[in-house]
Amino acid sequence: MSSQTKSRTALRELIDTLTEIDERWAGPEWNLHSPEDVAGAHRALMHTLETALVGYFECDPAKPDFRRISTPTRKMLGDNGDAWYYDAPVSAQYAYVIEGSLHGAAYFSLTVEAESDEGVSAGKTAGVINDAQMEVEADGSFVLYLGGEERSGNWLPLEPGATRVTTRHYFETVEMIGIDARNAPPMHIAVAGESVPLPPPDDNRIAAGIRRVRDVLYQRTLGMPPMANGEQPAFVALTPNAFPPPVVPGDLGLAAFDAHYSMAPFFLAEDEALVIHGRWPDCVFANVAIWNRFQQTLDYTSRQVGLNRAQTAANDDGSFTIVIAHQDPGIPNWIDTEGNPFGLVFWRFFLVKGGVETPQAEVRKLVDVKAA
């Protein structure tokens, strides 16, 4: 007879949760009806499972390390190919030293996430510091301090509810920086002072890790109601093909304090295109990317599924015209839908000076776009 351990109980709970996710989330209750919808849900689930195993199964704020949140083959939470994201577990019980480098990024920030239990996404952002507020060496290197005694610079406090830190490196280059792992910005985090070995893994610790994995899966599937059923932030529109005014997200969890966001669904027939007119604002970084319904970017390793300013051809007056379509319209600034009739368009603008014009969009026949 096999031994009944806490880890086995936790594993059964994980298996039951996966079964419930398949039966409910990957189905009509979440507006998924076609075989393609269900397959897409299962792919998103596998990416979330990998994220949970990489970032949450073996993690301890007493011995943190930075791990990449998303990759070209592990997509979630609105990733994009222009950025490099890391996160690590933290606790107000400790103070931390972070050594890193801008690595040529147009924008860097670190945010403290709070109001979350283990394995659950943060309820709010409890602190942020960006490279414009930091002391950075001429070679781009820096040292940041978290928690402990207050410092005059390069320091953020850790409130009792702090659970994780997220770092963002954004690059405005013609070649997407996130494709090649050799572009990884160096980042290191450690508890300040003498390092203490972690307890060896035992039944309790392994069971806790499995439950963190289960909690990540649940929170990012069954714990997230369909967009149409829940209250959305001000920068999110539910009407297809019409963007809301870009605004800052406030202290929304996993968002950057100093960014303007705007998001809306696109919905296009096979012979249609979404033509977008706009003007990039005065800021340190800006881009647009398209996601599927599960907030995963499309394949940026082999298709143009987003544009930053360095990749965007400008009109004579400095404005831009971007075309989202299933086929190449034969003009610059085409964003490829991969043939998906539905998806999400997400705009980011960091450290804006002045205002941000709302991009204006219209649905046109693809043949007319090609002719124009």
Tab-separated table of C-alpha atoms in Angstrom:
chain	number	residue	atom	x	y	z
A	1	MET	CA	0.000	0.000	0.000
A	2	SER	CA	1.435	3.359	-0.974
A	3	SER	CA	2.232	5.901	1.732
A	4	GLN	CA	-0.308	8.674	2.267
A	5	THR	CA	1.697	11.878	2.424
A	6	LYS	CA	0.823	15.555	2.365
A	7	SER	CA	2.527	15.790	-1.004
A	8	ARG	CA	0.260	13.053	-2.407
A	9	THR	CA	-2.808	14.869	-1.085
A	10	ALA	CA	-1.594	18.108	-2.690
A	11	LEU	CA	-0.882	16.319	-5.971
A	12	ARG	CA	-4.432	14.910	-6.036
A	13	GLU	CA	-5.734	18.430	-5.450
A	14	LEU	CA	-3.648	19.644	-8.404
A	15	ILE	CA	-5.004	16.847	-10.626
A	16	ASP	CA	-8.582	17.667	-9.568
A	17	THR	CA	-7.983	21.345	-10.333
A	18	LEU	CA	-6.640	20.494	-13.791
A	19	THR	CA	-9.739	18.387	-14.420
A	20	GLU	CA	-12.037	21.225	-13.345
A	21	ILE	CA	-10.128	23.702	-15.523
A	22	ASP	CA	-10.562	21.401	-18.531
A	23	GLU	CA	-14.249	20.811	-17.869
A	24	ARG	CA	-15.209	24.433	-17.122
A	25	TRP	CA	-12.618	26.977	-18.227
A	26	ALA	CA	-11.840	25.319	-21.570
A	27	GLY	CA	-15.500	25.359	-22.579
A	28	PRO	CA	-18.740	27.299	-23.050
A	29	GLU	CA	-18.732	28.763	-19.518
A	30	TRP	CA	-15.763	30.883	-20.657
A	31	ASN	CA	-17.230	31.466	-24.139
A	32	LEU	CA	-15.029	28.816	-25.763
A	33	HIS	CA	-16.996	26.722	-28.233
A	34	SER	CA	-14.967	25.686	-31.277
A	35	PRO	CA	-12.259	23.008	-31.350
A	36	GLU	CA	-9.752	25.799	-32.061
A	37	ASP	CA	-10.895	27.685	-28.951
A	38	VAL	CA	-10.488	24.620	-26.746
A	39	ALA	CA	-7.068	23.774	-28.191
A	40	GLY	CA	-5.970	27.375	-27.595
A	41	ALA	CA	-7.145	27.131	-23.985
A	42	HIS	CA	-5.149	23.949	-23.458
A	43	ARG	CA	-2.032	25.595	-24.907
A	44	ALA	CA	-2.487	28.578	-22.587
A	45	LEU	CA	-2.965	26.158	-19.688
A	46	MET	CA	0.311	24.392	-20.499
A	47	HIS	CA	2.125	27.742	-20.595
A	48	THR	CA	0.604	28.658	-17.239
A	49	LEU	CA	1.591	25.288	-15.791
A	50	GLU	CA	5.178	25.804	-16.945
A	51	THR	CA	5.169	29.294	-15.433
A	52	ALA	CA	3.854	27.919	-12.150
A	53	LEU	CA	6.508	25.202	-12.031
A	54	VAL	CA	9.342	27.564	-12.987
A	55	GLY	CA	8.356	30.449	-10.734
A	56	TYR	CA	6.382	29.050	-7.803
A	57	PHE	CA	7.063	25.375	-7.066
A	58	GLU	CA	10.580	25.916	-5.716
A	59	CYS	CA	10.686	29.467	-4.343
A	60	ASP	CA	11.419	30.986	-0.971
A	61	PRO	CA	11.788	34.686	-0.026
A	62	ALA	CA	14.666	33.662	2.245
A	63	LYS	CA	16.665	32.543	-0.818
A	64	PRO	CA	15.208	34.351	-3.868
A	65	ASP	CA	16.482	34.403	-7.413
A	66	PHE	CA	15.237	36.200	-10.510
A	67	ARG	CA	13.465	33.995	-13.033
A	68	ARG	CA	12.219	35.037	-16.453
A	69	ILE	CA	8.427	35.396	-16.404
A	70	SER	CA	7.777	34.770	-20.094
A	71	THR	CA	9.696	33.487	-23.101
A	72	PRO	CA	8.885	33.073	-26.810
A	73	THR	CA	7.429	29.657	-25.921
A	74	ARG	CA	5.987	30.493	-22.496
A	75	LYS	CA	3.528	33.321	-22.974
A	76	MET	CA	1.201	34.866	-20.441
A	77	LEU	CA	0.124	38.089	-18.719
A	78	GLY	CA	0.436	40.217	-21.854
A	79	ASP	CA	4.061	39.456	-22.687
A	80	ASN	CA	5.799	41.072	-25.649
A	81	GLY	CA	8.989	40.620	-27.633
A	82	ASP	CA	10.389	44.069	-26.800
A	83	ALA	CA	10.746	43.326	-23.100
A	84	TRP	CA	12.576	41.164	-20.616
A	85	TYR	CA	10.651	40.453	-17.421
A	86	TYR	CA	11.938	38.884	-14.208
A	87	ASP	CA	10.295	38.277	-10.858
A	88	ALA	CA	11.310	36.882	-7.477
A	89	PRO	CA	9.633	36.147	-4.130
A	90	VAL	CA	10.246	38.616	-1.285
A	91	SER	CA	9.009	39.219	2.246
A	92	ALA	CA	9.022	42.213	4.576
A	93	GLN	CA	10.773	39.877	7.015
A	94	TYR	CA	14.012	40.413	5.059
A	95	ALA	CA	16.037	43.152	3.385
A	96	TYR	CA	17.440	42.557	-0.095
A	97	VAL	CA	20.268	43.710	-2.337
A	98	ILE	CA	19.730	43.733	-6.095
A	99	GLU	CA	22.597	44.056	-8.537
A	100	GLY	CA	21.760	44.567	-12.176
A	101	SER	CA	22.253	46.449	-15.406
A	102	LEU	CA	20.068	48.497	-17.734
A	103	HIS	CA	21.777	46.524	-20.502
A	104	GLY	CA	20.903	49.197	-23.047
A	105	ALA	CA	17.180	49.261	-22.193
A	106	ALA	CA	15.152	52.351	-23.070
A	107	TYR	CA	13.210	51.851	-19.825
A	108	PHE	CA	13.750	49.847	-16.648
A	109	SER	CA	11.587	49.585	-13.570
A	110	LEU	CA	11.141	47.436	-10.489
A	111	THR	CA	7.726	47.092	-8.862
A	112	VAL	CA	6.822	45.570	-5.516
A	113	GLU	CA	3.702	43.392	-5.672
A	114	ALA	CA	1.459	43.048	-2.627
A	115	GLU	CA	-1.887	41.713	-1.385
A	116	SER	CA	-1.478	38.193	-2.659
A	117	ASP	CA	-1.351	34.788	-1.063
A	118	GLU	CA	1.225	32.268	-2.229
A	119	GLY	CA	0.687	31.432	-5.876
A	120	VAL	CA	-1.899	34.155	-6.456
A	121	SER	CA	-1.314	37.245	-8.584
A	122	ALA	CA	-0.828	40.491	-6.716
A	123	GLY	CA	-3.829	42.578	-5.767
A	124	LYS	CA	-1.897	45.829	-6.036
A	125	THR	CA	1.446	47.411	-6.768
A	126	ALA	CA	2.985	48.608	-3.500
A	127	GLY	CA	6.009	50.473	-4.824
A	128	VAL	CA	7.926	51.295	-7.977
A	129	ILE	CA	11.259	52.748	-8.982
A	130	ASN	CA	12.424	53.355	-12.555
A	131	ASP	CA	15.800	54.123	-14.090
A	132	ALA	CA	15.019	57.863	-14.233
A	133	GLN	CA	14.737	57.829	-10.425
A	134	MET	CA	17.853	55.730	-9.817
A	135	GLU	CA	21.554	56.304	-9.561
A	136	VAL	CA	23.034	54.330	-12.450
A	137	GLU	CA	26.706	53.916	-13.310
A	138	ALA	CA	28.065	55.017	-16.687
A	139	ASP	CA	28.184	51.395	-17.839
A	140	GLY	CA	24.484	50.910	-16.970
A	141	SER	CA	25.074	48.908	-13.796
A	142	PHE	CA	23.236	49.650	-10.561
A	143	VAL	CA	22.544	48.436	-7.035
A	144	LEU	CA	19.043	48.604	-5.530
A	145	TYR	CA	17.963	47.941	-1.943
A	146	LEU	CA	14.595	46.593	-0.803
A	147	GLY	CA	13.317	46.727	2.763
A	148	GLY	CA	15.360	47.248	5.884
A	149	GLU	CA	16.438	50.696	7.027
A	150	GLU	CA	15.493	53.635	4.818
A	151	ARG	CA	18.163	54.827	2.403
A	152	SER	CA	18.511	58.137	0.586
A	153	GLY	CA	18.493	56.607	-2.897
A	154	ASN	CA	17.994	53.376	-4.871
A	155	TRP	CA	15.748	51.998	-2.140
A	156	LEU	CA	12.158	50.826	-1.791
A	157	PRO	CA	10.410	49.803	1.434
A	158	LEU	CA	8.663	46.462	1.786
A	159	GLU	CA	5.283	46.665	3.462
A	160	PRO	CA	3.980	43.646	5.427
A	161	GLY	CA	1.895	42.432	2.459
A	162	ALA	CA	4.767	42.420	-0.045
A	163	THR	CA	5.210	39.053	-1.760
A	164	ARG	CA	7.109	39.491	-5.054
A	165	VAL	CA	9.123	41.954	-7.105
A	166	THR	CA	8.844	42.345	-10.866
A	167	THR	CA	11.474	43.914	-13.108
A	168	ARG	CA	10.934	45.260	-16.619
A	169	HIS	CA	13.584	45.973	-19.249
A	170	TYR	CA	12.051	47.497	-22.408
A	171	PHE	CA	14.137	47.812	-25.586
A	172	GLU	CA	13.184	49.962	-28.558
A	173	THR	CA	15.161	48.234	-31.297
A	174	VAL	CA	14.409	47.032	-34.814
A	175	GLU	CA	15.143	43.435	-33.822
A	176	MET	CA	12.947	42.186	-30.986
A	177	ILE	CA	15.179	41.715	-27.965
A	178	GLY	CA	13.167	38.946	-26.331
A	179	ILE	CA	13.763	36.404	-29.086
A	180	ASP	CA	17.381	35.577	-28.240
A	181	ALA	CA	18.305	34.358	-24.746
A	182	ARG	CA	21.783	35.819	-25.229
A	183	ASN	CA	20.179	39.263	-24.790
A	184	ALA	CA	19.279	38.533	-21.162
A	185	PRO	CA	19.960	41.520	-18.865
A	186	PRO	CA	22.067	40.440	-15.872
A	187	MET	CA	20.063	40.632	-12.621
A	188	HIS	CA	20.779	39.196	-9.174
A	189	ILE	CA	18.880	39.378	-5.883
A	190	ALA	CA	19.980	38.180	-2.451
A	191	VAL	CA	19.007	38.623	1.179
A	192	ALA	CA	21.209	41.261	2.789
A	193	GLY	CA	23.658	39.964	5.364
A	194	GLU	CA	24.731	36.437	6.095
A	195	SER	CA	23.161	33.733	3.935
A	196	VAL	CA	21.352	30.996	5.875
A	197	PRO	CA	20.804	27.573	4.237
A	198	LEU	CA	17.198	26.631	3.536
A	199	PRO	CA	15.727	23.635	5.338
A	200	PRO	CA	15.983	20.469	3.246
A	201	PRO	CA	12.877	19.598	1.213
A	202	ASP	CA	10.440	17.529	3.212
A	203	ASP	CA	6.822	16.460	2.894
A	204	ASN	CA	5.472	19.796	4.166
A	205	ARG	CA	7.627	21.946	1.862
A	206	ILE	CA	6.970	19.813	-1.209
A	207	ALA	CA	3.223	19.796	-0.541
A	208	ALA	CA	3.295	23.587	-0.144
A	209	GLY	CA	5.085	23.918	-3.493
A	210	ILE	CA	2.516	21.740	-5.259
A	211	ARG	CA	-0.283	23.826	-3.763
A	212	ARG	CA	1.393	27.014	-5.025
A	213	VAL	CA	1.370	25.496	-8.503
A	214	ARG	CA	-2.298	24.603	-8.117
A	215	ASP	CA	-3.130	28.106	-6.882
A	216	VAL	CA	-1.392	29.747	-9.857
A	217	LEU	CA	-3.345	27.549	-12.260
A	218	TYR	CA	-6.657	28.202	-10.552
A	219	GLN	CA	-6.192	31.953	-10.175
A	220	ARG	CA	-5.226	32.449	-13.822
A	221	THR	CA	-8.018	30.302	-15.231
A	222	LEU	CA	-11.119	29.681	-13.125
A	223	GLY	CA	-10.240	32.657	-10.923
A	224	MET	CA	-10.427	35.064	-13.880
A	225	PRO	CA	-13.980	35.613	-15.168
A	226	PRO	CA	-14.469	36.200	-18.914
A	227	MET	CA	-13.723	39.816	-19.866
A	228	ALA	CA	-17.380	40.558	-20.621
A	229	ASN	CA	-18.421	39.340	-17.122
A	230	GLY	CA	-16.070	41.381	-14.971
A	231	GLU	CA	-15.345	45.030	-14.267
A	232	GLN	CA	-12.409	46.206	-16.352
A	233	PRO	CA	-9.801	48.926	-15.707
A	234	ALA	CA	-10.370	52.287	-17.418
A	235	PHE	CA	-7.796	51.520	-20.104
A	236	VAL	CA	-9.662	48.373	-21.260
A	237	ALA	CA	-12.512	48.561	-23.787
A	238	LEU	CA	-14.906	45.749	-24.628
A	239	THR	CA	-16.123	47.249	-27.911
A	240	PRO	CA	-14.129	45.779	-30.817
A	241	ASN	CA	-11.942	47.990	-33.008
A	242	ALA	CA	-12.225	51.156	-30.872
A	243	PHE	CA	-9.512	52.168	-28.388
A	244	PRO	CA	-10.149	53.911	-25.067
A	245	PRO	CA	-8.029	56.954	-24.122
A	246	PRO	CA	-4.640	55.778	-22.784
A	247	VAL	CA	-4.414	56.236	-19.000
A	248	VAL	CA	-2.107	55.216	-16.159
A	249	PRO	CA	-3.242	52.075	-14.308
A	250	GLY	CA	-2.927	53.353	-10.738
A	251	ASP	CA	-1.880	50.663	-8.266
A	252	LEU	CA	-3.307	47.780	-10.291
A	253	GLY	CA	-1.338	44.616	-9.572
A	254	LEU	CA	1.335	43.643	-12.125
A	255	ALA	CA	1.075	47.033	-13.854
A	256	ALA	CA	3.653	49.799	-14.134
A	257	PHE	CA	2.818	53.028	-12.283
A	258	ASP	CA	4.491	55.192	-14.915
A	259	ALA	CA	2.923	53.779	-18.087
A	260	HIS	CA	-0.132	54.774	-20.089
A	261	TYR	CA	-2.101	51.758	-21.358
A	262	SER	CA	-4.936	51.296	-23.853
A	263	MET	CA	-6.505	48.007	-24.923
A	264	ALA	CA	-9.419	46.914	-27.089
A	265	PRO	CA	-10.445	43.734	-28.907
A	266	PHE	CA	-10.146	43.470	-32.655
A	267	PHE	CA	-12.673	41.531	-34.718
A	268	LEU	CA	-12.035	41.128	-38.430
A	269	ALA	CA	-13.576	39.086	-41.220
A	270	GLU	CA	-11.262	37.313	-43.632
A	271	ASP	CA	-11.468	40.149	-46.182
A	272	GLU	CA	-11.164	43.008	-43.651
A	273	ALA	CA	-8.348	45.042	-42.126
A	274	LEU	CA	-8.135	47.375	-39.138
A	275	VAL	CA	-6.463	50.622	-40.207
A	276	ILE	CA	-5.104	52.621	-37.268
A	277	HIS	CA	-4.005	56.250	-37.420
A	278	GLY	CA	-2.061	57.814	-34.581
A	279	ARG	CA	1.012	59.606	-33.374
A	280	TRP	CA	3.612	58.334	-30.928
A	281	PRO	CA	3.838	60.597	-27.868
A	282	ASP	CA	6.974	62.079	-26.346
A	283	CYS	CA	8.030	59.235	-24.033
A	284	VAL	CA	10.943	56.880	-23.391
A	285	PHE	CA	9.287	53.775	-24.855
A	286	ALA	CA	6.147	52.942	-26.814
A	287	ASN	CA	4.803	49.908	-28.619
A	288	VAL	CA	1.675	48.070	-29.685
A	289	ALA	CA	1.191	44.295	-29.659
A	290	ILE	CA	-1.634	41.902	-30.369
A	291	TRP	CA	-2.604	39.015	-28.109
A	292	ASN	CA	-4.987	36.107	-28.291
A	293	ARG	CA	-7.925	35.925	-25.886
A	294	PHE	CA	-5.662	34.396	-23.224
A	295	GLN	CA	-3.374	37.469	-23.115
A	296	GLN	CA	-0.591	35.697	-24.976
A	297	THR	CA	1.285	37.490	-27.733
A	298	LEU	CA	1.199	35.847	-31.112
A	299	ASP	CA	4.389	34.406	-32.634
A	300	TYR	CA	6.870	37.287	-32.587
A	301	THR	CA	9.773	34.991	-33.531
A	302	SER	CA	8.614	34.589	-37.134
A	303	ARG	CA	5.838	37.165	-37.659
A	304	GLN	CA	5.366	40.888	-37.137
A	305	VAL	CA	2.731	40.797	-34.393
A	306	GLY	CA	3.598	44.174	-32.838
A	307	LEU	CA	5.520	47.360	-33.484
A	308	ASN	CA	7.690	49.657	-31.423
A	309	ARG	CA	8.701	53.128	-32.587
A	310	ALA	CA	11.987	51.927	-34.105
A	311	GLN	CA	10.056	49.433	-36.241
A	312	THR	CA	7.345	51.844	-37.365
A	313	ALA	CA	7.549	53.711	-40.671
A	314	ALA	CA	6.308	57.285	-40.178
A	315	ASN	CA	4.079	59.313	-42.462
A	316	ASP	CA	5.377	62.607	-43.853
A	317	ASP	CA	3.815	64.541	-40.974
A	318	GLY	CA	5.350	62.248	-38.311
A	319	SER	CA	2.150	60.305	-37.650
A	320	PHE	CA	1.770	56.589	-38.329
A	321	THR	CA	-0.657	54.315	-40.121
A	322	ILE	CA	-0.719	50.726	-38.843
A	323	VAL	CA	-2.704	47.948	-40.519
A	324	ILE	CA	-3.842	44.841	-38.648
A	325	ALA	CA	-4.876	42.179	-41.150
A	326	HIS	CA	-4.833	38.472	-41.896
A	327	GLN	CA	-2.829	39.005	-45.084
A	328	ASP	CA	0.021	41.313	-46.041
A	329	PRO	CA	-1.534	44.482	-47.500
A	330	GLY	CA	1.749	45.298	-49.220
A	331	ILE	CA	2.432	48.457	-47.221
A	332	PRO	CA	4.633	49.218	-44.175
A	333	ASN	CA	3.469	48.702	-40.591
A	334	TRP	CA	1.503	45.501	-41.159
A	335	ILE	CA	0.669	43.549	-37.992
A	336	ASP	CA	-0.069	39.902	-38.744
A	337	THR	CA	-3.111	38.324	-37.033
A	338	GLU	CA	-2.001	34.776	-37.918
A	339	GLY	CA	-5.490	34.457	-39.381
A	340	ASN	CA	-7.207	34.929	-36.007
A	341	PRO	CA	-10.524	36.756	-36.465
A	342	PHE	CA	-10.493	37.859	-32.811
A	343	GLY	CA	-7.780	39.105	-30.489
A	344	LEU	CA	-6.652	41.973	-28.283
A	345	VAL	CA	-4.658	45.078	-29.211
A	346	PHE	CA	-2.543	46.503	-26.391
A	347	TRP	CA	-0.708	49.875	-26.393
A	348	ARG	CA	2.059	50.872	-23.941
A	349	PHE	CA	3.595	54.320	-23.478
A	350	PHE	CA	6.226	54.767	-20.717
A	351	LEU	CA	7.134	58.024	-18.939
A	352	VAL	CA	4.999	60.221	-21.158
A	353	LYS	CA	5.703	63.953	-21.349
A	354	GLY	CA	2.480	65.778	-22.102
A	355	GLY	CA	-0.573	63.952	-23.360
A	356	VAL	CA	-1.163	60.795	-25.384
A	357	GLU	CA	-3.378	60.879	-28.454
A	358	THR	CA	-5.879	58.045	-28.614
A	359	PRO	CA	-5.199	55.894	-31.706
A	360	GLN	CA	-8.136	56.016	-34.125
A	361	ALA	CA	-9.166	52.855	-35.962
A	362	GLU	CA	-11.504	51.953	-38.791
A	363	VAL	CA	-12.403	48.622	-40.374
A	364	ARG	CA	-11.900	48.584	-44.151
A	365	LYS	CA	-11.926	45.986	-46.880
A	366	LEU	CA	-8.446	44.578	-47.396
A	367	VAL	CA	-8.685	45.072	-51.140
A	368	ASP	CA	-9.333	48.781	-50.602
A	369	VAL	CA	-6.329	49.048	-48.265
A	370	LYS	CA	-4.119	47.397	-50.877
A	371	ALA	CA	-5.429	49.754	-53.557
A	372	ALA	CA	-4.822	52.794	-51.390
